[in-house]
Structure formats: C-alpha cells, structure tokens
Coordinates of C-alpha atoms (C1' of nucleotides) and ligand atoms in Angstrom, one line a residue:
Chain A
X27 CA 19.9 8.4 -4.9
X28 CA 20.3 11.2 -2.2
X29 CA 18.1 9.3 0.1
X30 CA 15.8 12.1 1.7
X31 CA 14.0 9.6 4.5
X32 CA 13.1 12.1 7.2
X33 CA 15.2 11.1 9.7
X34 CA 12.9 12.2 12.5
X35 CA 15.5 12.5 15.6
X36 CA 14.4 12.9 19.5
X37 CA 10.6 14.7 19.6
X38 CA 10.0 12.8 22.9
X39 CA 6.6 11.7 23.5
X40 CA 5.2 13.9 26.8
X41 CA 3.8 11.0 29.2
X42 CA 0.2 11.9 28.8
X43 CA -0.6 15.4 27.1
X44 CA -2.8 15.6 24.7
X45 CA -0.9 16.2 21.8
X46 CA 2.2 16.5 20.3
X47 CA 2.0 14.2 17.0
X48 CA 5.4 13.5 15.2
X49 CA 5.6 14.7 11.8
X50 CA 4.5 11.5 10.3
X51 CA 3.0 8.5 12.2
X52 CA 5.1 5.1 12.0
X53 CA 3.7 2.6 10.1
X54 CA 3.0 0.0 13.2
X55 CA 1.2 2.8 14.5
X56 CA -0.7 2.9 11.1
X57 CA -1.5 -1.0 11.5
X58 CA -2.7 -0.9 15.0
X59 CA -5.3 1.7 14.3
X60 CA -6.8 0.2 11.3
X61 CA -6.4 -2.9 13.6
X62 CA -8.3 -1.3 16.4
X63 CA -11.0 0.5 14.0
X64 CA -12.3 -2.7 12.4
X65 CA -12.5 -4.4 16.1
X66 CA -13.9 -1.3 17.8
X67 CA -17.4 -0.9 15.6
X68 CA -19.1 -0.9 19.3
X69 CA -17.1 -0.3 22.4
X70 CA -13.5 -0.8 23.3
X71 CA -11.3 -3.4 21.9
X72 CA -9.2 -5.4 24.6
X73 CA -5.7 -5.8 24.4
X74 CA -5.9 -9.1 23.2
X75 CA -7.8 -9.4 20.6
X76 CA -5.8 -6.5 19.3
X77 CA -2.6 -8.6 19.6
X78 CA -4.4 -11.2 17.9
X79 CA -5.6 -9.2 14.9
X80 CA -2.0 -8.0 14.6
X81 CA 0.3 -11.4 15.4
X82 CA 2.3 -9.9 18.2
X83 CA 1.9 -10.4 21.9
X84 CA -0.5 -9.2 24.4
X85 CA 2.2 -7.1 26.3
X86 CA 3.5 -5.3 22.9
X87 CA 0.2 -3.9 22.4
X88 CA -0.5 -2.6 26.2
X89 CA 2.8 -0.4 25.7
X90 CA 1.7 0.5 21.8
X91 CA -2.0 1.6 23.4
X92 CA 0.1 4.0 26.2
X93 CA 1.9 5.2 23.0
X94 CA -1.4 5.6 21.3
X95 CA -2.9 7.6 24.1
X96 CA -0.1 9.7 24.5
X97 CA -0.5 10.7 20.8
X98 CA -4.1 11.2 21.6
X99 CA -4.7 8.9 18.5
X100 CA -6.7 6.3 21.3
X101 CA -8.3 6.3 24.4
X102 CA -6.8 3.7 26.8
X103 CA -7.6 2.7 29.9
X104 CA -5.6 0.2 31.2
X105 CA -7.8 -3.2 31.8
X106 CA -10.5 -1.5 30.1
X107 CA -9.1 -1.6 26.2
X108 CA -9.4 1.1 24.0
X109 CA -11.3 3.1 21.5
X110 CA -10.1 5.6 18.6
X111 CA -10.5 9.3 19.2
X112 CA -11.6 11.2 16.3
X113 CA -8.2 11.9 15.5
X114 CA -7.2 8.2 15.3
X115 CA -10.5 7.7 13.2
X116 CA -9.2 9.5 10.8
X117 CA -5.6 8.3 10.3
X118 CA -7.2 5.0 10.1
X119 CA -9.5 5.3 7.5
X120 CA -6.7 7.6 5.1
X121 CA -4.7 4.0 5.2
X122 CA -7.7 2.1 4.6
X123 CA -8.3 4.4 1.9
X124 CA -4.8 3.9 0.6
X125 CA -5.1 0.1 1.5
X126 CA -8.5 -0.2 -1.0
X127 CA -7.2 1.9 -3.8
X128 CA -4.1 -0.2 -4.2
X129 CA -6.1 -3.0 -4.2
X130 CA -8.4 -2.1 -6.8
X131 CA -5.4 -0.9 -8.7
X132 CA -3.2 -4.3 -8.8
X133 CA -6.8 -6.1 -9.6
X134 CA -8.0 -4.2 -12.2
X135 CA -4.7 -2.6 -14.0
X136 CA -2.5 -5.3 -13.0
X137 CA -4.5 -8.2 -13.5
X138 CA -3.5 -9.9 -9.8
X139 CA -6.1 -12.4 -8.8
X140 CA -8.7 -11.2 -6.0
X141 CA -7.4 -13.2 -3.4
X142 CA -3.5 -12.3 -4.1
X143 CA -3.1 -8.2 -3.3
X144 CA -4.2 -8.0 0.4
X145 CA -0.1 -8.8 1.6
X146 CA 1.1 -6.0 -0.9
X147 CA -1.3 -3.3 0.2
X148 CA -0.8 -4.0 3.7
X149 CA 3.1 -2.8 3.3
X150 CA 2.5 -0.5 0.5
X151 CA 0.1 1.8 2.3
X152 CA 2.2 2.9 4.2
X153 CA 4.6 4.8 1.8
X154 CA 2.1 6.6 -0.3
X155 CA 1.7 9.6 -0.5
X156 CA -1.5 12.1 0.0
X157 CA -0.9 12.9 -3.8
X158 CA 0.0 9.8 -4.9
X159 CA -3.3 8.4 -3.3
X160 CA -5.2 10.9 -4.7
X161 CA -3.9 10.7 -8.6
X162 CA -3.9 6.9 -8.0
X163 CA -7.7 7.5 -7.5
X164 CA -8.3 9.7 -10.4
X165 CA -6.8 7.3 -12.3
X166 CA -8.9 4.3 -11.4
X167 CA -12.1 6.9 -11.9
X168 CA -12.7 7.1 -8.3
X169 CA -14.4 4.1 -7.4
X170 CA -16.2 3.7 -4.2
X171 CA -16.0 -0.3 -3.7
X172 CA -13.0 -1.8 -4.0
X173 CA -13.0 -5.8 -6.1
X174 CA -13.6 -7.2 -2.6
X175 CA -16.9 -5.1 -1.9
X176 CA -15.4 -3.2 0.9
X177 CA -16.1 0.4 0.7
X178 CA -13.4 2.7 0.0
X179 CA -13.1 5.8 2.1
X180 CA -13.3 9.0 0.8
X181 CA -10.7 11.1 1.0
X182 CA -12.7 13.4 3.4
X183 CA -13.0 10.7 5.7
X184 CA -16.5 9.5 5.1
X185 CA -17.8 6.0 4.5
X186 CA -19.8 5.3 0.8
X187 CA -22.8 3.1 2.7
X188 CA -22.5 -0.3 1.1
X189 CA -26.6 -2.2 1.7
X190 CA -26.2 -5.6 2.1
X191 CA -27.7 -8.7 3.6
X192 CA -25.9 -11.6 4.6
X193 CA -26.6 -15.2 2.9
X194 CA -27.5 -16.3 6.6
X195 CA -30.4 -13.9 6.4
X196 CA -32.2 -15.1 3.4
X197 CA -35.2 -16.7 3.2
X198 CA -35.2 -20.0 1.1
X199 CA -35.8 -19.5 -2.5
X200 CA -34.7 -15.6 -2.3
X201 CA -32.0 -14.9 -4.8
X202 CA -29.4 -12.2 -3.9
X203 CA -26.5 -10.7 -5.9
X204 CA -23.1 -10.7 -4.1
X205 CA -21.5 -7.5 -3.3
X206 CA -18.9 -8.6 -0.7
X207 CA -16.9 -10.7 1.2
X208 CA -16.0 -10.1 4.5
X209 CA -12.3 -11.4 4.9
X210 CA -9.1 -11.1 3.9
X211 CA -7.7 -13.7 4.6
X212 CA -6.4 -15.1 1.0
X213 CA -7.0 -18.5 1.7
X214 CA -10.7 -17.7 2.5
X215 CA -11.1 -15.5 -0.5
X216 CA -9.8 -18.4 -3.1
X217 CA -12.1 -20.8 -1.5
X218 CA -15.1 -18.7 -2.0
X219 CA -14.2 -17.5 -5.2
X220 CA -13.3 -21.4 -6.3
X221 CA -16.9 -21.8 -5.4
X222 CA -17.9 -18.8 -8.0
X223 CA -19.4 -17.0 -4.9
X224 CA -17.4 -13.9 -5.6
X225 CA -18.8 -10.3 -6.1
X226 CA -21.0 -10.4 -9.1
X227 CA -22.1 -13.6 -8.0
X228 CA -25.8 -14.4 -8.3
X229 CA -27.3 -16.9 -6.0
X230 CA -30.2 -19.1 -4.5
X231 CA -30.5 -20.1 -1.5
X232 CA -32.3 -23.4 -2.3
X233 CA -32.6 -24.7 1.4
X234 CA -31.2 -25.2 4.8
X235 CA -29.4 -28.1 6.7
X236 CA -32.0 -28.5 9.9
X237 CA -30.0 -26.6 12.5
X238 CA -28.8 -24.2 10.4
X239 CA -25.0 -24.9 10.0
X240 CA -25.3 -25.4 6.7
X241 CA -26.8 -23.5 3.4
X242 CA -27.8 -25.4 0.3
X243 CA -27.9 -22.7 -2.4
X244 CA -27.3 -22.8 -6.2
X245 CA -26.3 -20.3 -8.9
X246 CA -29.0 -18.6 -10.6
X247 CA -27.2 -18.9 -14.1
X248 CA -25.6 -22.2 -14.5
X249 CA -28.2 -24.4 -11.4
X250 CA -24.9 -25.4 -10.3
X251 CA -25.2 -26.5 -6.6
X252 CA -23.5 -25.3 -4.1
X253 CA -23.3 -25.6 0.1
X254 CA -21.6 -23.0 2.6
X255 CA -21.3 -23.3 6.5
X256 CA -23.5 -20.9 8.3
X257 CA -20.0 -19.4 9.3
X258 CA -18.5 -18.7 6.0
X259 CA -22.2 -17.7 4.6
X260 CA -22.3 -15.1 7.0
X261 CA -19.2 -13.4 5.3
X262 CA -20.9 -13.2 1.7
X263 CA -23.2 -10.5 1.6
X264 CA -25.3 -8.9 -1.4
X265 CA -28.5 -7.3 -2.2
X266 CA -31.4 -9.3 -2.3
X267 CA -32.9 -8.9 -5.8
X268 CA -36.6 -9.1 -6.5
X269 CA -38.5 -12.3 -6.6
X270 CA -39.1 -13.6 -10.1
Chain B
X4 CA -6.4 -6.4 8.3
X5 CA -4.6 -9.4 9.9
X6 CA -1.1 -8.0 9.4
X7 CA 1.1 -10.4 7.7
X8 CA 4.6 -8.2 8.4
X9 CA 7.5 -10.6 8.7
X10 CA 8.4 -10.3 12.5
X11 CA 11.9 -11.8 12.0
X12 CA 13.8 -12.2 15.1
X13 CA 16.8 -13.3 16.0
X14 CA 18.7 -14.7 13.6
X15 CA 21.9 -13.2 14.8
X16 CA 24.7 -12.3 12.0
X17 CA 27.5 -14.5 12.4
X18 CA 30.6 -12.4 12.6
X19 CA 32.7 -13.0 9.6
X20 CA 30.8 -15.9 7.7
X21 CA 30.2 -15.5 4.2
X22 CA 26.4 -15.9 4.1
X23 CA 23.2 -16.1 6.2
X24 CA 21.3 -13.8 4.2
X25 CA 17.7 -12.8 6.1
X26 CA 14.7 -13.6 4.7
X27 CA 14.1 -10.2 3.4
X28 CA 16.6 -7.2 3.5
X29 CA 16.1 -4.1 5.0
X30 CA 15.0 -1.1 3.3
X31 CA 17.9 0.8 5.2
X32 CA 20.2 -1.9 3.4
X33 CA 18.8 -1.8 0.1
X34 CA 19.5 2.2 0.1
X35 CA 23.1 1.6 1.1
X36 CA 23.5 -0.8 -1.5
X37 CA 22.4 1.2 -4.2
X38 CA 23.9 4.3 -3.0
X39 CA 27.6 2.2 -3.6
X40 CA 26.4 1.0 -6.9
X41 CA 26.3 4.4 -8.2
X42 CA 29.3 5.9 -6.1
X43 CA 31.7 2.7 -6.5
X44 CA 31.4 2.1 -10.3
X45 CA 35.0 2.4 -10.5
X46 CA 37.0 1.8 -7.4
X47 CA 36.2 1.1 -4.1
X48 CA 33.7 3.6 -2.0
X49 CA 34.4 5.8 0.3
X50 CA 32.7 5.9 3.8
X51 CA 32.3 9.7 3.7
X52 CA 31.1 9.5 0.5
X53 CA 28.1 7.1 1.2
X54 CA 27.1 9.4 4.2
X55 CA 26.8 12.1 2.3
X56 CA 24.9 10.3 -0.1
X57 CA 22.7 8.8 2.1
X58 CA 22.6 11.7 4.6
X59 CA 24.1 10.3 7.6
X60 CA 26.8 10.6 9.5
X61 CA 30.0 8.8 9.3
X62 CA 29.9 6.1 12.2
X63 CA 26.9 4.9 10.9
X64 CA 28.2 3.8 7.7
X65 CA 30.8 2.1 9.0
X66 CA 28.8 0.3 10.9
X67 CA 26.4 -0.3 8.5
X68 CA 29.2 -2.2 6.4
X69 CA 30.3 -4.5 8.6
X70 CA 26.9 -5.6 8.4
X71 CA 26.8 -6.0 4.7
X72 CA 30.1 -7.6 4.5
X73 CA 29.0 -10.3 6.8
X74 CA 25.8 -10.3 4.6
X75 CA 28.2 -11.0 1.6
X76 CA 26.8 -8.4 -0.1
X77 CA 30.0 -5.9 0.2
X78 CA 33.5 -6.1 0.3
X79 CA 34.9 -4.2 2.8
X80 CA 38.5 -3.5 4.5
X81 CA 38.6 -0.7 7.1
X82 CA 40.4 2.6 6.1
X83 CA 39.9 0.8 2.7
X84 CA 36.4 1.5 1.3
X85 CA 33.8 -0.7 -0.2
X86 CA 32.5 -2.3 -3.1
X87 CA 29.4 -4.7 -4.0
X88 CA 29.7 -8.1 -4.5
X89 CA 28.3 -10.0 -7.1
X90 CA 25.1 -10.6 -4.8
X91 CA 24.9 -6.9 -3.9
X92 CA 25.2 -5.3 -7.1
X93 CA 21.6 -7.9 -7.9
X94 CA 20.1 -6.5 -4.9
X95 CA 20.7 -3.1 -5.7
X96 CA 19.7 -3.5 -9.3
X97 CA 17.1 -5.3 -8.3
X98 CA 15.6 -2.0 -6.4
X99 CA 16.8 0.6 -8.9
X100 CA 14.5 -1.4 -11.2
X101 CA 11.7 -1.1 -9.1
X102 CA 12.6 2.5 -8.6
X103 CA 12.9 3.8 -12.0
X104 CA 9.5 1.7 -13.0
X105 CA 7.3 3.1 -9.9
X106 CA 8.9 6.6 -11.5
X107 CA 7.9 5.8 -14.9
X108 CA 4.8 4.8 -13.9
X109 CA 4.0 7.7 -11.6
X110 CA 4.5 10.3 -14.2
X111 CA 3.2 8.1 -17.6
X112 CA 0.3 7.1 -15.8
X113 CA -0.5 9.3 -12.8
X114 CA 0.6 12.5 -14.7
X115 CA 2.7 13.7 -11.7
X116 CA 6.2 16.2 -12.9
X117 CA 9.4 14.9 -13.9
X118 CA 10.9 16.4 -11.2
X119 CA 8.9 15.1 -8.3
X120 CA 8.5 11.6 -8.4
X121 CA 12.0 10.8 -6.7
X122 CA 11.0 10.9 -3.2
X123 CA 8.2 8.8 -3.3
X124 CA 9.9 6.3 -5.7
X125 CA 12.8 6.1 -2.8
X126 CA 10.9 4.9 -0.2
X127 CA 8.1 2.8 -2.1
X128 CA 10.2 1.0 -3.8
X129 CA 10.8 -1.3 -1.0
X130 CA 7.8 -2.4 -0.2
X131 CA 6.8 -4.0 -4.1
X132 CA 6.9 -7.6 -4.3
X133 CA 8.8 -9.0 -7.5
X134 CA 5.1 -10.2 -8.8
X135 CA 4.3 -6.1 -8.4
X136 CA 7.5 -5.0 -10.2
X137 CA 6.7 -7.2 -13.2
X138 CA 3.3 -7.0 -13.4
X139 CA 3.8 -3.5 -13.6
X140 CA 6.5 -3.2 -15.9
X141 CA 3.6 -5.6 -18.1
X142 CA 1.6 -2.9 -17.7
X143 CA 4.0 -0.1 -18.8
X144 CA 4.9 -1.9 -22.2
X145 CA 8.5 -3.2 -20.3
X146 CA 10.4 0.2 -20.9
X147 CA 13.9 -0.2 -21.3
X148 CA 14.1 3.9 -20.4
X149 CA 12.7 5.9 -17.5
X150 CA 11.0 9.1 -18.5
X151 CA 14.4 10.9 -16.8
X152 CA 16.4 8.7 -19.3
X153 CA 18.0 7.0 -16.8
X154 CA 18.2 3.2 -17.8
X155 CA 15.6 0.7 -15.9
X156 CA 17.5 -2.4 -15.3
X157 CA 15.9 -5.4 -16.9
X158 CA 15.0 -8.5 -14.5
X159 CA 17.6 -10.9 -15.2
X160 CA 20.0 -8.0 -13.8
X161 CA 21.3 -6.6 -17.4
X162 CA 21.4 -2.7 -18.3
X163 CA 19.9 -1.4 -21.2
X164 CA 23.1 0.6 -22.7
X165 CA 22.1 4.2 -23.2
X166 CA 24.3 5.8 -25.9
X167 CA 24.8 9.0 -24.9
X168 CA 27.1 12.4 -25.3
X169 CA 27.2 15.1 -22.6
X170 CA 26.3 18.6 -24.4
X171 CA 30.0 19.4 -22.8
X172 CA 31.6 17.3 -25.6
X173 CA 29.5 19.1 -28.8
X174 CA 31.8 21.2 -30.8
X175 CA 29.8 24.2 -31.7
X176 CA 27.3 24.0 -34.9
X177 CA 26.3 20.3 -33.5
X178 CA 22.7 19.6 -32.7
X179 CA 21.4 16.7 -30.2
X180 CA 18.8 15.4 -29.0
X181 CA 18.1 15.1 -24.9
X182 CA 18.0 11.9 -23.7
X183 CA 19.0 11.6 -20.5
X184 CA 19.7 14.2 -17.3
X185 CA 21.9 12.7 -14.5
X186 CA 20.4 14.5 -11.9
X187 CA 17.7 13.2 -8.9
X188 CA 17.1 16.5 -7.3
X189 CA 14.5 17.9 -8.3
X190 CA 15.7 20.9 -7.8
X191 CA 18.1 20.6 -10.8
X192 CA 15.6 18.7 -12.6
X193 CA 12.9 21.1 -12.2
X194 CA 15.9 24.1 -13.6
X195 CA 16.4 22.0 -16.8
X196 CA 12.9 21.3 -17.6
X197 CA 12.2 25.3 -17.3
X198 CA 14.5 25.8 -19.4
X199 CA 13.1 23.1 -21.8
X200 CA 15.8 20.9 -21.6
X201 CA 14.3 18.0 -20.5
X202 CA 14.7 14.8 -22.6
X203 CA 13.0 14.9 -26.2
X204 CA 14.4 18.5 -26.8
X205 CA 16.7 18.9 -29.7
X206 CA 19.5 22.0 -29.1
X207 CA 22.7 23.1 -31.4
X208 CA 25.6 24.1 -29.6
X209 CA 25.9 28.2 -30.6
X210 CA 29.1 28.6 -28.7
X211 CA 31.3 28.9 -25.7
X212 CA 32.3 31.4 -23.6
X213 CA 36.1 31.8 -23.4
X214 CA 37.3 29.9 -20.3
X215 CA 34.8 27.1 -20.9
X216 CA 32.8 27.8 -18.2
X217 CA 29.5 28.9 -20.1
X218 CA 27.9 27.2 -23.2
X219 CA 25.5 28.8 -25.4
X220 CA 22.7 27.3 -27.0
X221 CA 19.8 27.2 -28.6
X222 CA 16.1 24.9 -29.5
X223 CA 16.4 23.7 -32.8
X224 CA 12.6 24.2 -32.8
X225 CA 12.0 28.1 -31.7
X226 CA 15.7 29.4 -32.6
X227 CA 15.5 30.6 -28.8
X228 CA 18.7 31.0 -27.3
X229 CA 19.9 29.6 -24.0
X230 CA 22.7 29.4 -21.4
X231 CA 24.1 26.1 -19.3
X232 CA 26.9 26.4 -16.6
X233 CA 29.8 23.6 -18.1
X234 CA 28.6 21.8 -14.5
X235 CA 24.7 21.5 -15.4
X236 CA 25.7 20.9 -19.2
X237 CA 27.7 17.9 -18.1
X238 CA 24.7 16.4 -16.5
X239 CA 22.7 16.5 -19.5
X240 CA 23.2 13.7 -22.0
X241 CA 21.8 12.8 -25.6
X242 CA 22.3 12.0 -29.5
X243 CA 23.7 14.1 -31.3
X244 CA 22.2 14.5 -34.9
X245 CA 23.6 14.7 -38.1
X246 CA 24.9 17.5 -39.7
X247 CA 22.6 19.2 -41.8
Chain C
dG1 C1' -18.4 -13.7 49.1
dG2 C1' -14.2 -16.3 47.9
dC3 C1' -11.4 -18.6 44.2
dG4 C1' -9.4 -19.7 40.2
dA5 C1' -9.2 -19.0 35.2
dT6 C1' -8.4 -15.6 32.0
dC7 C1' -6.8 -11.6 30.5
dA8 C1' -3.6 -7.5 31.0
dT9 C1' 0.3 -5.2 32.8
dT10 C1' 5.1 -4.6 34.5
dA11 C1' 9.9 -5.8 34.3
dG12 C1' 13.7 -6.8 31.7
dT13 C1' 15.9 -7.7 26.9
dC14 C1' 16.9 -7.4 22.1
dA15 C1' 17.8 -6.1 17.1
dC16 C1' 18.0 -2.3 14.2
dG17 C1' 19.5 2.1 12.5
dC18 C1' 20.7 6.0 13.8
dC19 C1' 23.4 9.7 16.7
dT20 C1' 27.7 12.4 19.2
dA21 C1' 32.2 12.5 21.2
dA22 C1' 36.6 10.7 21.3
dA23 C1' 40.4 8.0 19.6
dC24 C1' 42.7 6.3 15.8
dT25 C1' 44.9 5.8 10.8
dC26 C1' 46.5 7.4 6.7
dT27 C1' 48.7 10.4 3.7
dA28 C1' 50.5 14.5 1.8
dG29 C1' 53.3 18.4 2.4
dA30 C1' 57.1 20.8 4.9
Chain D
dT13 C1' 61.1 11.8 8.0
dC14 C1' 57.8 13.9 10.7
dT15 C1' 53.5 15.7 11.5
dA16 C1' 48.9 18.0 10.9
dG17 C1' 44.5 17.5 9.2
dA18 C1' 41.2 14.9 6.8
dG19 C1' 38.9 10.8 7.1
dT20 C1' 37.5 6.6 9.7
dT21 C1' 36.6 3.8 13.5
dT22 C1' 35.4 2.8 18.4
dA23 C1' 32.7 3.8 22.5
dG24 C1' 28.6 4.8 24.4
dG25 C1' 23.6 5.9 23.8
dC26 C1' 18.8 6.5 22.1
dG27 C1' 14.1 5.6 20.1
dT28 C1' 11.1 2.1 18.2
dG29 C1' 8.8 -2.0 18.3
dA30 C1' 9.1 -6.4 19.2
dC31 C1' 9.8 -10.6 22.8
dT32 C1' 9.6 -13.7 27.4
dA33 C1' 8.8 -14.3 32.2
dA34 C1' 6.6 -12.8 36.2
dT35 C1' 3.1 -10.3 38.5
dG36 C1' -1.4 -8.2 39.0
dA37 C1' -6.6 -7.3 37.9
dT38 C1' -11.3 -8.9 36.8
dC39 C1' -15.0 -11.6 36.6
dG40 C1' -17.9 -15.7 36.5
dC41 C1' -19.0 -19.5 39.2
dC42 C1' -19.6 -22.3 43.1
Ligands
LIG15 MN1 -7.0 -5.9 2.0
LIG16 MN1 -0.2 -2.1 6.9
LIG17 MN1 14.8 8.6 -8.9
LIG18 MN1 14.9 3.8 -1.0

DNA sequence: GGCGATCATTAGTCACGCCTAAACTCTAGA
DNA sequence: TCTAGAGTTTAGGCGTGACTAATGATCGCC
C-alpha cells in the first residue's frame, strides 16, 4: 500500500500576487477552468453561469474566482466575471486533453457506448498522470478527434481545427456528413444517436418547418426520415459533402 | 463539462449505529481500509501501524476509525486495534482489484516498468466505476495475476490462491521459478528487477553464508551468480522446480 | 434619472481529513 | 507492585470547497 498522496500541508495562498502555484492544482480547481474555458470563447464568463455549468452555488464560485486569481490561473474582477490567463489556458486544455483521450479509450478499447463515458472521464482526469496521458495516447495512435467529434488537444497545448457546419446552416437538399455533437450531456447523446445522427452519420436535409423550429431531413443511405428542433440541429455539425 | 461530482452533504454519521453507509466512500477511506487488510490479516491492527502505512500521523488514525466503525466497516475498541468487517474487507477488495488491474494494464498495455505503476494505480483507482473495472479486466483477458504476481481479486470478492515458496525456504541445489515479489516500493522493485529477479526468472539456490544472513544464487539460464540479503530474499516468492 | 429585478458578493457554517501538543493507558521490567 | 516509556487518545486548529441567508451592485425600463 504505502500510500504516497502528497500530502501538501500550509503553502498559503498570498492575497493577490501573481504567483505562487501549489505543487499540483486541486481537482475543483481543474473543473472550474475547463468550466470557465468552454463558457469564455468571447469575453468573460459571469459568476453565474459558471455556478451553473458546475451545479454549485453562485457564492462558491465568487470565492473559487478570488482563489483563481490569486493563482494567477484567471482574471477576476468582481461583478465583472472572469477570463483565463494564459496560464489557466493551459491547465485547462491538459484536462481536456486527458478528459478526450479517456474517452476515446473506454469507447474504442472498452467497448462503452458513446453516450456512457462522459461521468468517468470527468473524475478520472484528474488522477492521470503526464505520462500516463501521454502512453495512453500512443496507445490509441494519437488521435486528434475523440468518438464525440470534439477535438482533442495536443499535448503542446494547441487545438486540431475541426471544419464544420451546423445542420441549421444547410440549405435544403445539401447532404453533410456528421463529425460532431456538441453536448455531453448523456441523455442528449442517446437521443441523437437513437436517431442514427451520430458521427459518421450521413444526412439530407430534405426541408424546413415554416419558421424554422423544425428540420425535416433523411438519411442518405437507408431514406429513413428523420426531424430535429432547430435547437438540437444546431448541436450536430459535419462537413457538407458535394452535391450529387 | 457539466460536472456530475456527487456534492453529498450532510448526512451526519450517527454515533454508534451499525450502518448508514454514504452513497459513495471516500478515497481517504478506501486507503485505510485496504491498508488494515494487508496489516490485520491475523490479529487486530495497530493504530501506529496504519500511520505508518498510510503516512500519517497517529491522531488521525484514530480518528479516522471511529469513523469506520460507525460506518460498520471496522471493528474497533480503543487501546485495542482494529480489524475489517465482513463489509470492509469487500470494500477493500473491491479497490485492490481495481488496483492491481489499472497496474496490469498500465504495464501490459501502456508499456510503463514494473516498478513504477504503484503510484498512479493508488490514487486512480478510486475514481473507476465497477462498469470500468470489468470492462477492463474484459479487455485484459480477466487475469487472475498482476504482472508483480500479486493476486488480483476476482469480482465476487474471492482470491486467486498463489502457491508460492519464499527463496528463504530453498535448501541449496533447488531451483524455482519467480512468481511473485511482495514489495510496492519501487525502489525495492526496481533492485530485484536489476538484478533480474523479477517474476518469470528461474534461480537455484548455490548456498548460504554461515549465519543465514546472505544467500547465493544463480540464473538457471546464464549460470550468473548472485547475492540476496535473507530480508529481500524473503520478499521474493515462486515454484520451485523439480529436481533435475 | 430613479427603481426594481437580477445578479454577485459578503458573512457565517459545515464536513472532511489532516496536523501538533498535551493527556492518558497499557504493559513490561525492576 | 510500581513505574517509565511506548503507544494511543483527546483537545484544539487548519485548509479546502461546499452551503444558506443577507447585503450590495448593475442595468434596463419607465
Ligand atoms: Mn466528455
Ligand atoms: Mn473533472
Ligand atoms: Mn501496487
Ligand atoms: Mn489509493
């Protein structure tokens, strides 16, 4: 056993310096700044929408943000929400990367369904380590998408670009081939995949409910029909393949 | 992201009472459990032994067992010691399975060293689901033996038995094969495997040195001689092989 | 430009796991 | 049998990350 936890003691935060990480960042630190990097694509994130991305309250995340800022992981100012710093950029996006990886791991080598894995990751992310990531990688061939379409992060930090257009943006009779689905929610991701609008998914958009809540569209290799809200159509996106 | 961590409150123990397990036990638990399975097979535990095992300090064990015993998961008399119950010994089984498998598959699969794999193990082991541990034990081809020997508890709670003979009980002209090496350091483990003692090797006893304290061996493969302290030598555990 | 709704912050607690210092218990040896 | 020392428990505290209740800021609308 001999368990060797690190059993970090004291290391007081200084109020406000600029500095001063621990050895290794908590693991609700970890959550808050993936939290705050998916809400924060342009301009600060308010404390709110935060607490909601997270299920805890509004006044947990105001003292979490100070914490942040302290750590120079965040800027913060207070009323005004908060942004990460380049530092917190890249903390978030080495989870992420941890986060996709396992996915694609208990997908492909495990066999879990699609919809099953995001719960796992979530906790398991944040007791990998660097070389355990990286190997985990090698071992799936480093792949750049995970089975969801997101993009995995490389371990340098930068983005593989994924093209895509939404479902809401096609034109009637345009086909497109799913890459993506923007949720994680598992209850979203059975639904759509129920539908057999999952990655690899070929489509046609065969028409549209007049004002535009609704998509009529049909797969391209069985005709099967098909309908999507405008809301969850905007979450599938793919690359528009030629017309034919 | 949308973090789907338990937030359990309240939920206060009762005192005394004999159950009111929470919905999920902490990883600070599980580690005290399993560090009394291995220290109280026979005989109750210590509390100075489980500190040193776990690496803290005194006070906090005891406090720490009041907590299981009003969990149910330890029995424990002050002054006295402890031992599992019936319901800790599955929990900690439970996790030493999930242990030894994340090990096996870390070095089968991801190609890391025997000897450094523990860490890692310790701390993600409590964050796989029982769908993760099986699937994954699927995946491995359900080993009954970790790659360190050590036997991987099976899901319903049974042990593989591991037959097995400490080099310190050879007489001298015996040959065995390595199964097993009670050791997690890796410091130890690293030693042994230098020395190509790791499990699969096949040795003969050559002789000891008066006193006891020294034994000499050597690979049955390369004729190359080699020296154990009676300590390390007790550690090391395998078949031993018929005369010839 | 004032006012109220909405959103955020402060103030005060709590459970958890750990710590140190001080008091206590047990036991083995004189 | 008495007692010293090893081992254990109690007392008091701390950091983290959550909560509720109360207070404060911002902003859109009349
Ligand atoms: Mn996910
Ligand atoms: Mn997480
Ligand atoms: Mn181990
Ligand atoms: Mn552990």
């Amino acid at each position: 056993m001999t368990n060797d936890r690190p059993a970090d003691r004291g290391a007081a935060v200084a109020p406000d310096a600029g500095a001063a990480e621990p050895a290794q960042l908590s693991s609700a630190i970890g959550d808050y700044l993936k939290a705050i990097w998916q809400l924060a694509q342009d301009g600060p994130t308010g404390t709110g929408e935060i607490a909601r991305e997270l299920n805890v309250t509004a006044p947990s995340v105001t003292g979490m943000l100070g914490k942040l800022h302290g750590l120079g992981l965040v800027t913060y100012q207070p009323y005004r929400g908060a942004e990460l710093t380049q530092e917190g950029r890249r903390e978030a996006l080495r989870l992420i990367r941890r986060h996709r990886l396992l996915e694609t791991f208990m997908i492909d080598k495990l066999g879990f369904g699609w919809d099953a894995v995001h719960a796992e990751a979530e906790l398991m992310e944040h007791s990998m380590s660097d070389e355990f990531t990286e190997r985990l990688a090698e071992h799936l061939g480093q792949p750049e998408f995970d089975p969801h379409g997101d993009p995995i992060p490389r371990a340098d930090g930068s983005l593989p670009s994924a093209p895509g257009t939404p479902l809401t943006e096609l034109r009637v009779g345009q086909r497109i081939r799913v890459h993506r689905v923007l949720s994680q929610g598992s209850e979203v991701l059975a639904y759509v995949e129920s539908l057999g609008v999952g990655p690899g998914a070929e489509l046609r958009l065969v028409g549209v409910e007049p004002g535009g809540h609704l998509l009529r569209l049909e797969a391209v290799a069985s005709g099967e029909p098909l309908a999507l809200s405008r809301e969850l159509a905007a979450l599938v996106v793919g690359q528009v393949l030629p017309e034919g």
